[in-house]
C-alpha positions as a printed Julia matrix, in Angstrom:
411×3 Matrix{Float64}:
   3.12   -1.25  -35.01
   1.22   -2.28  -32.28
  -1.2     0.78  -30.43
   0.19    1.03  -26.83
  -1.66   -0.29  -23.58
  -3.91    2.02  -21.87
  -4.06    0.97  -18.02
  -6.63    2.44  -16.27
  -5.76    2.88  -12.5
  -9.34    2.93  -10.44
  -8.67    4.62   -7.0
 -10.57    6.03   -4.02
  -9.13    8.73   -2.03
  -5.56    9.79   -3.54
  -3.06   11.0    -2.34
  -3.05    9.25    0.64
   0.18    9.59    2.85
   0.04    5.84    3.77
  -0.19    4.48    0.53
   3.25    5.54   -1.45
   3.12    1.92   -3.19
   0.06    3.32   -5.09
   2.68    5.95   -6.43
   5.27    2.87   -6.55
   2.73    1.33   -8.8
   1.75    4.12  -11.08
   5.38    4.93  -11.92
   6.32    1.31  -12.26
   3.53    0.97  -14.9
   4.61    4.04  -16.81
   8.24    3.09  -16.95
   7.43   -0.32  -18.28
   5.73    1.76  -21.55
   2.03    1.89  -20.83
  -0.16    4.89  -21.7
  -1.66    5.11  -17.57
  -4.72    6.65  -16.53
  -5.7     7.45  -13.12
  -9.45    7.73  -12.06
 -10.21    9.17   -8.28
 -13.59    8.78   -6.85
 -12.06   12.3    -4.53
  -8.78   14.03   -5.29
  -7.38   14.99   -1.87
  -4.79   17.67   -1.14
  -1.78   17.36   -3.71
   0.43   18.94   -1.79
   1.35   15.82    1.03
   2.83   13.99   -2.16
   6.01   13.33   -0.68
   7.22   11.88   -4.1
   7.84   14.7    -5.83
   9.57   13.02   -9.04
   6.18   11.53   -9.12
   4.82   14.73   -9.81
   6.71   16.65  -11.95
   8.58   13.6   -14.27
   5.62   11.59  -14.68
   3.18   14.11  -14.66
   0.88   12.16  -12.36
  -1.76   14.92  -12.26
  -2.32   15.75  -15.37
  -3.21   11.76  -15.91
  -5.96   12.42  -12.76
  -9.8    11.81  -14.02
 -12.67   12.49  -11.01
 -15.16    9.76  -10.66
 -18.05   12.3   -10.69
 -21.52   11.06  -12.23
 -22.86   15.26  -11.87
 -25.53   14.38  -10.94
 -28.37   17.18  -10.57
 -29.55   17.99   -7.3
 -33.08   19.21   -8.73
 -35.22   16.16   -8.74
 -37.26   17.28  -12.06
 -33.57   18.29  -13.84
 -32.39   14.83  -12.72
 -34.7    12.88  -14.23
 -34.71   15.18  -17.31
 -30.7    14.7   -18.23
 -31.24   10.66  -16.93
 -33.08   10.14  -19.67
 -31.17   12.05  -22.24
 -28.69    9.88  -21.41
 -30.31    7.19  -21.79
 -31.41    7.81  -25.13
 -27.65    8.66  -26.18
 -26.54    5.65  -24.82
 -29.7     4.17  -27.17
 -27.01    1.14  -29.04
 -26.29   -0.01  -25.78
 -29.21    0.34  -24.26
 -29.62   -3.49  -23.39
 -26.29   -3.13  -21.85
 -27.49   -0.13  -19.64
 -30.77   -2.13  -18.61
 -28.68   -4.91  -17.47
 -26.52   -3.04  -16.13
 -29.12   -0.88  -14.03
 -30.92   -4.84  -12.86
 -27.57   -6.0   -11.56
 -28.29   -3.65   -8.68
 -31.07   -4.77   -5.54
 -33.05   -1.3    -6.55
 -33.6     1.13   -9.04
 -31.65    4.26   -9.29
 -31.1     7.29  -11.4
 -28.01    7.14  -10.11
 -27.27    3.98  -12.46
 -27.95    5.79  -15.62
 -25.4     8.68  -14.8
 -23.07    5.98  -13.63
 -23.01    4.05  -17.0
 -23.02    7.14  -19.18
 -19.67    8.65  -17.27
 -18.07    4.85  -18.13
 -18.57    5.42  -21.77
 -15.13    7.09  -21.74
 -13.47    4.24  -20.73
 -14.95    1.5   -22.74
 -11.44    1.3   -24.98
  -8.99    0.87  -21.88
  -7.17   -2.09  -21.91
  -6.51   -3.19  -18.45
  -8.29   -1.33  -15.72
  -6.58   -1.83  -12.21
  -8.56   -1.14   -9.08
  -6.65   -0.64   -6.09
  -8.34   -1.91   -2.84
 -11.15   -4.44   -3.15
 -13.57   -1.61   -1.77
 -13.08    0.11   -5.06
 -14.08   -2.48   -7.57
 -17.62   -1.16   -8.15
 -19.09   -0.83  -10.33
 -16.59   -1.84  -13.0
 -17.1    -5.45  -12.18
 -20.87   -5.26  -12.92
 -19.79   -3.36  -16.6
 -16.94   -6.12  -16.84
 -19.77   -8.7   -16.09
 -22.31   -7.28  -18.67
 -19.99   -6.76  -21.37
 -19.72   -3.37  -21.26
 -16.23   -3.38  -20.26
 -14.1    -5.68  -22.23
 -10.36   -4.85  -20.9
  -8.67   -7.17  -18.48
  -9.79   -6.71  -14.93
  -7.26   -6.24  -12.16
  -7.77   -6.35   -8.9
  -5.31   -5.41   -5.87
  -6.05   -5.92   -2.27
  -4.01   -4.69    0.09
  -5.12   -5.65    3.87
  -7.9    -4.14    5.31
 -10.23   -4.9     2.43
 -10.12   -8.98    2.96
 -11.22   -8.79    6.48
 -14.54   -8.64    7.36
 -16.3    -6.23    8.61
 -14.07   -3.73    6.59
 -13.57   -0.87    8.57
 -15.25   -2.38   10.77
 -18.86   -1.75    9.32
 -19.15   -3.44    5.84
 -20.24   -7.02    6.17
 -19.0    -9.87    4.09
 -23.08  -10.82    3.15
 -21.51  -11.49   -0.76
 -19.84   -8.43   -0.9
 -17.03   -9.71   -3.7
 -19.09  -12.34   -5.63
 -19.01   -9.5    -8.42
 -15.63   -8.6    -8.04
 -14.28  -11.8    -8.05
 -16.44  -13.3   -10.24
 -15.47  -11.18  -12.94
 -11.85  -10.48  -12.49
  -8.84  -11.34  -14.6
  -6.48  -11.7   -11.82
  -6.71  -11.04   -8.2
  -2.99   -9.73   -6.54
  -2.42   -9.96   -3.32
   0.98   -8.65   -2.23
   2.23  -11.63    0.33
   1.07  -15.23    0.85
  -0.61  -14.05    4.13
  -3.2   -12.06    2.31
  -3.51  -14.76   -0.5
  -4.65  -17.02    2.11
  -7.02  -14.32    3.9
  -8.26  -14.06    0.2
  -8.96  -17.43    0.02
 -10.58  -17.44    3.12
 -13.26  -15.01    2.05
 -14.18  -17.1    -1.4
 -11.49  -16.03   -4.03
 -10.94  -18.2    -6.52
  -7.21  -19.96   -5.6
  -6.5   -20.03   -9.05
  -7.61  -16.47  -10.04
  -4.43  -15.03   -7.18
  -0.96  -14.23   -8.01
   0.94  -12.82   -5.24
   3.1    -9.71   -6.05
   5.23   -7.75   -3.9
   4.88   -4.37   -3.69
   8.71   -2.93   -4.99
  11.38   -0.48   -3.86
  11.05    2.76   -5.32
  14.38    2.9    -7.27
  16.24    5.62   -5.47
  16.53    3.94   -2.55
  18.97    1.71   -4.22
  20.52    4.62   -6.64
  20.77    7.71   -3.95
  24.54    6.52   -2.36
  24.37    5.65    0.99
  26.16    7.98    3.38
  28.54    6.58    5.11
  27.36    5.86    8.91
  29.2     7.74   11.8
  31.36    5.72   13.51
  29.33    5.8    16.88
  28.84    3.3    19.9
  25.5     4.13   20.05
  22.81    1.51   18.47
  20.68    4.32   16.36
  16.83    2.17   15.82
  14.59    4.13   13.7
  10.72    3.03   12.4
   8.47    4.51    9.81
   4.86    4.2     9.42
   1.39    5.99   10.29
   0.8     6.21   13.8
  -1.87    3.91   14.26
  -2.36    0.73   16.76
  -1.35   -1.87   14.17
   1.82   -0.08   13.93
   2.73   -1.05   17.9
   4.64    1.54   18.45
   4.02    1.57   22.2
   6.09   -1.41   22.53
   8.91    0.34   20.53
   8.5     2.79   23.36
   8.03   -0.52   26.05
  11.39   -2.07   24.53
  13.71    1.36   24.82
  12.69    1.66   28.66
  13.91   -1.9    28.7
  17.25   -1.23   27.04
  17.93    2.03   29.32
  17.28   -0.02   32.13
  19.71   -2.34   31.01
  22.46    0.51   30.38
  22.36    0.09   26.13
  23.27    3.14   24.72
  20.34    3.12   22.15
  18.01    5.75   20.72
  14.76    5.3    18.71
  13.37    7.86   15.97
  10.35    7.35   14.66
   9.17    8.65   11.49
   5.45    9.55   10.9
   1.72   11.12   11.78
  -1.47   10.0    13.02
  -3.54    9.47   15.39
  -1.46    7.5    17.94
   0.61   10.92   18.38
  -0.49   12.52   21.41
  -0.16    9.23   23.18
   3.28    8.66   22.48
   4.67   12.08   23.66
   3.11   11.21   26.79
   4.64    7.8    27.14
   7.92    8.73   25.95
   7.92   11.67   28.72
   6.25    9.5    31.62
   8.57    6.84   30.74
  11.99    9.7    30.9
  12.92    8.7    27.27
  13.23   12.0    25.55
  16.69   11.96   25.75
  16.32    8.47   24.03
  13.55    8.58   22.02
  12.81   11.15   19.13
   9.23   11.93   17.35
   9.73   13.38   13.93
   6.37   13.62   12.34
   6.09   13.25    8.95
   9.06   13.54    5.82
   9.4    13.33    2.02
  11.23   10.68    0.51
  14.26   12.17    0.22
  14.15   13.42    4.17
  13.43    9.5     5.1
  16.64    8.73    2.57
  19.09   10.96    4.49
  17.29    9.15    8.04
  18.09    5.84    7.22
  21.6     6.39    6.35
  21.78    7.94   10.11
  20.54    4.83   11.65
  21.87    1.36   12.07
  19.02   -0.75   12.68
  15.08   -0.66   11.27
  12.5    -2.13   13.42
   9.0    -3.03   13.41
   6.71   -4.24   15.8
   3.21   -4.5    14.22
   0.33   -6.45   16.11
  -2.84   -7.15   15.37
  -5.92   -4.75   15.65
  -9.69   -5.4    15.41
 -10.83   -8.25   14.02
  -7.45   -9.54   13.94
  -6.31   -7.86   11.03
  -2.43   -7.58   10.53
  -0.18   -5.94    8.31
   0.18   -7.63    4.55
   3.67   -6.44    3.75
   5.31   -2.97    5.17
   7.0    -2.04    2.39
   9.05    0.91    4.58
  10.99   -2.52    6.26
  11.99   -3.48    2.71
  13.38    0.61    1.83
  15.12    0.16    5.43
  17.11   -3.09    3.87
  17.92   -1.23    0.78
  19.44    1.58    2.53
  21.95   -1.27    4.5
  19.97   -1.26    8.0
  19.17   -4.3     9.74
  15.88   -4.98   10.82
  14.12   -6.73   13.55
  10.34   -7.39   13.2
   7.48   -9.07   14.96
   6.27  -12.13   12.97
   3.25  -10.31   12.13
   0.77  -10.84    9.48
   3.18  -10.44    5.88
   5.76   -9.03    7.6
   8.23  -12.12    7.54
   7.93  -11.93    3.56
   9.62   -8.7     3.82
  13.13   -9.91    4.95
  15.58  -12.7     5.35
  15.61  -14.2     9.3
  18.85  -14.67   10.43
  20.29  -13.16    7.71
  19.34   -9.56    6.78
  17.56   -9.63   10.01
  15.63  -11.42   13.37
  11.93  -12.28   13.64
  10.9   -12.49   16.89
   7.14  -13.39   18.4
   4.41  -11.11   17.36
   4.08   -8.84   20.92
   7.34  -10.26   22.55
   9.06   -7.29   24.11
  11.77   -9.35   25.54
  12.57  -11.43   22.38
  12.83   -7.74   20.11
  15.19   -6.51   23.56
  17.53   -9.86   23.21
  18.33   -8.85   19.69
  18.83   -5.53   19.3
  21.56   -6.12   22.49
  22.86   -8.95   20.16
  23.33   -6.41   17.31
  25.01   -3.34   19.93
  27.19   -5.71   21.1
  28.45   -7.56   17.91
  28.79   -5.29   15.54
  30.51   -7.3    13.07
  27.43   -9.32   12.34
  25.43   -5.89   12.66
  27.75   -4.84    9.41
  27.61   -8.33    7.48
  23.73   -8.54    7.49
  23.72   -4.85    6.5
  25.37   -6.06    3.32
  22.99   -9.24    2.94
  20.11   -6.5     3.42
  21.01   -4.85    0.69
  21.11   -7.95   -1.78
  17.92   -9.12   -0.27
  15.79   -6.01   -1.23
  17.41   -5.67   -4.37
  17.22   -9.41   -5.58
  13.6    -9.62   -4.07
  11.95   -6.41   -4.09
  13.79   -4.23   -7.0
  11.45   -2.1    -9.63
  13.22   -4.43  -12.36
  12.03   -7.81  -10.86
   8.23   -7.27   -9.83
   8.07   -4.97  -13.1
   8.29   -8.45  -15.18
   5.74  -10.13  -12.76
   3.49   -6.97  -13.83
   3.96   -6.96  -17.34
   3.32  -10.99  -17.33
  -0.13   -9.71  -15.86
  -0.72   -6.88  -18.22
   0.63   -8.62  -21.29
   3.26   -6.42  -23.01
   2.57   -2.55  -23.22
């Protein structure tokens, strides 16, 4: 019988409240049969995991390893345990001297950092999430060291340069992709930013992030019979998000006597500024600020609203969304949507027929159709039904789980 598949997920911060598909991802991998790992370079707080299934049925925690070298703060004791290890790690110790010249300067730092990778030297696939995170498992990959199949996810921020706005491109990935297996990128929009920063074309395969299954198992409660269009939106509130032209389009839609209201689901920065424009602009009757909810919370939301929108623009350095995976959950819950044409977002749904694109920024355009779906509801309640099919048939745990195990190989 053949051993089973140890995958080796390689993360930064985690959990992170904007990043459920790395949750999405973890449980995909251990429902498909492979023995996953999870190593953290900092564990945040637990306790915003809005998935708890994640926690308790797959045990996600217990699967947690912290990317910590231990290194000694006393110079002398430092040096002292460096070269302990280096004399444990004596059979591979022209491994550990390439390993330590792959970098521009020496550090101690190097020695602790290929002694704590020892552990992980039988792992069969190790899967780094975020290009930012790759080091220094593509140097090991590249001197041998590591021999399991190299995985590499982007996601968005980490193929435009300068990431975050401070890391330069100056050959930042030549290791990375260099040395990886397979490079995913999650739409065709960030496959082509990916080949605009020097990935090998051939290395890509683009793979959607999926729907978490009980968004298409929970049954959908049955939607109250009102005239008024109900819009909701979920995401982080950030700029790239636009949600001050959700706020922009309800004025619009007041002024033009729609009987409409807007919730919108999430935290961040953006916050304080929306209170104030949704009081300045006399929407709180119309428009609703939730904060953030658990999965089952966002669930229960969708089935109280008719219509999902998004209206995501580009931020510094024109970087734009890759996928939105909360527009996809909308569709499998039977709402409508109606996006910008933003970055990925137009992989995400079906124009025309589980919902409208409109120009990336164009107020007046998103305002034309969501009066086109108050007033015909009919339509509004036939694309609900083609929403559905198009999340499932596109985006269900069952179809990208076979474009990951063609990546993995079998568990």
């Amino acid at each position: 019988m053949d051993k089973q598949k140890t995958i080796l997920f390689k993360l930064g911060q985690f959990p992170h409240l904007s990043e459920t598909f790395i949750i999405s991802q973890i449980k995909l991998a251990i429902d498909a049969g492979y023995n996953v790992k999870i190593l953290v370079r900092q564990l945040m707080d637990v306790s915003i995991l809005t998935d708890t299934v994640a926690v308790t049925n797959y045990d996600i925690l217990s699967r947690i390893f912290i990317e910590n070298y231990n290194i000694p703060n006393n110079k002398f004791k430092r040096v002292i345990i460096a070269l302990w290890k280096a004399a444990l790690a004596f059979i591979d110790l022209n491994l550990l001297i390439m390993h330590c010249r792959s970098f521009k300067s020496f550090s101690l730092a190097h020695i602790y950092q290929f002694s704590f990778y020892q552990q992980f030297t039988d792992i069969d696939i190790i899967h780094v999430q975020f290009g930012t995170n790759t080091r220094p498992v593509d140097i090991l990959k590249q001197i041998g060291f590591l021999k399991g199949k190299l995985v590499i996810s982007f996601h968005g921020h980490d193929a435009f340069f300068p990431i975050n706005g401070v890391i330069p491109i100056d050959n930042y990935y030549d290791y990375a992709f260099a040395n990886a297996d397979f490079i995913i990128a999650n739409t065709n929009y960030l496959k082509k930013a990916l080949i605009n920063i020097d990935c090998p074309e051939e290395k890509i395969k683009v793979i959607n992030i999926p729907v978490d299954p009980i968004f298409f198992e929970t049954p959908i409660q049955m939607r109250s019979n009102s005239r008024t269009l109900r819009i909701i939106t979920i995401g982080r509130l950030h700029k790239i998000k636009g949600h001050a032209l959700c706020i922009k389009a309800m004025k619009e839609l007041k002024m033009k006597g729609v009987d409409v209201t807007l919730t919108i689901v999430g935290d961040g920065k953006e916050k304080e500024s929306l209170l104030s424009s949704i009081q300045t602009e006399e929407l709180i009757n119309q428009v609703f600020l939730l904060g953030k909810k658990s999965q089952n919370q966002i669930i229960d939301l969708l089935d109280q609203h008719d219509v999902y929108i998004t209206t995501s623009i580009p931020v510094e350095y024109g970087r734009r969304e890759t996928q939105g995976i909360a527009t996809i959950e909308a569709q499998a819950r039977g709402l409508v949507v109606v996006a910008f044409d933003s970055g990925g977002i137009k992989y995400t749904l079906q124009d025309k027929v589980s919902g409208f694109l409109v120009k990336e920024g164009d107020v007046d355009q998103l305002v034309d159709k969501l009066i086109y779906l108050f007033q015909n509801k009919d339509q509004r309640l036939r694309m609900s039904s083609n929403a559905i099919k198009v999340a499932k048939d596109r985006f269900s745990q069952e179809v990208i789980q076979k474009q990951w195990i063609n990546i993995y190989g079998g568990p």
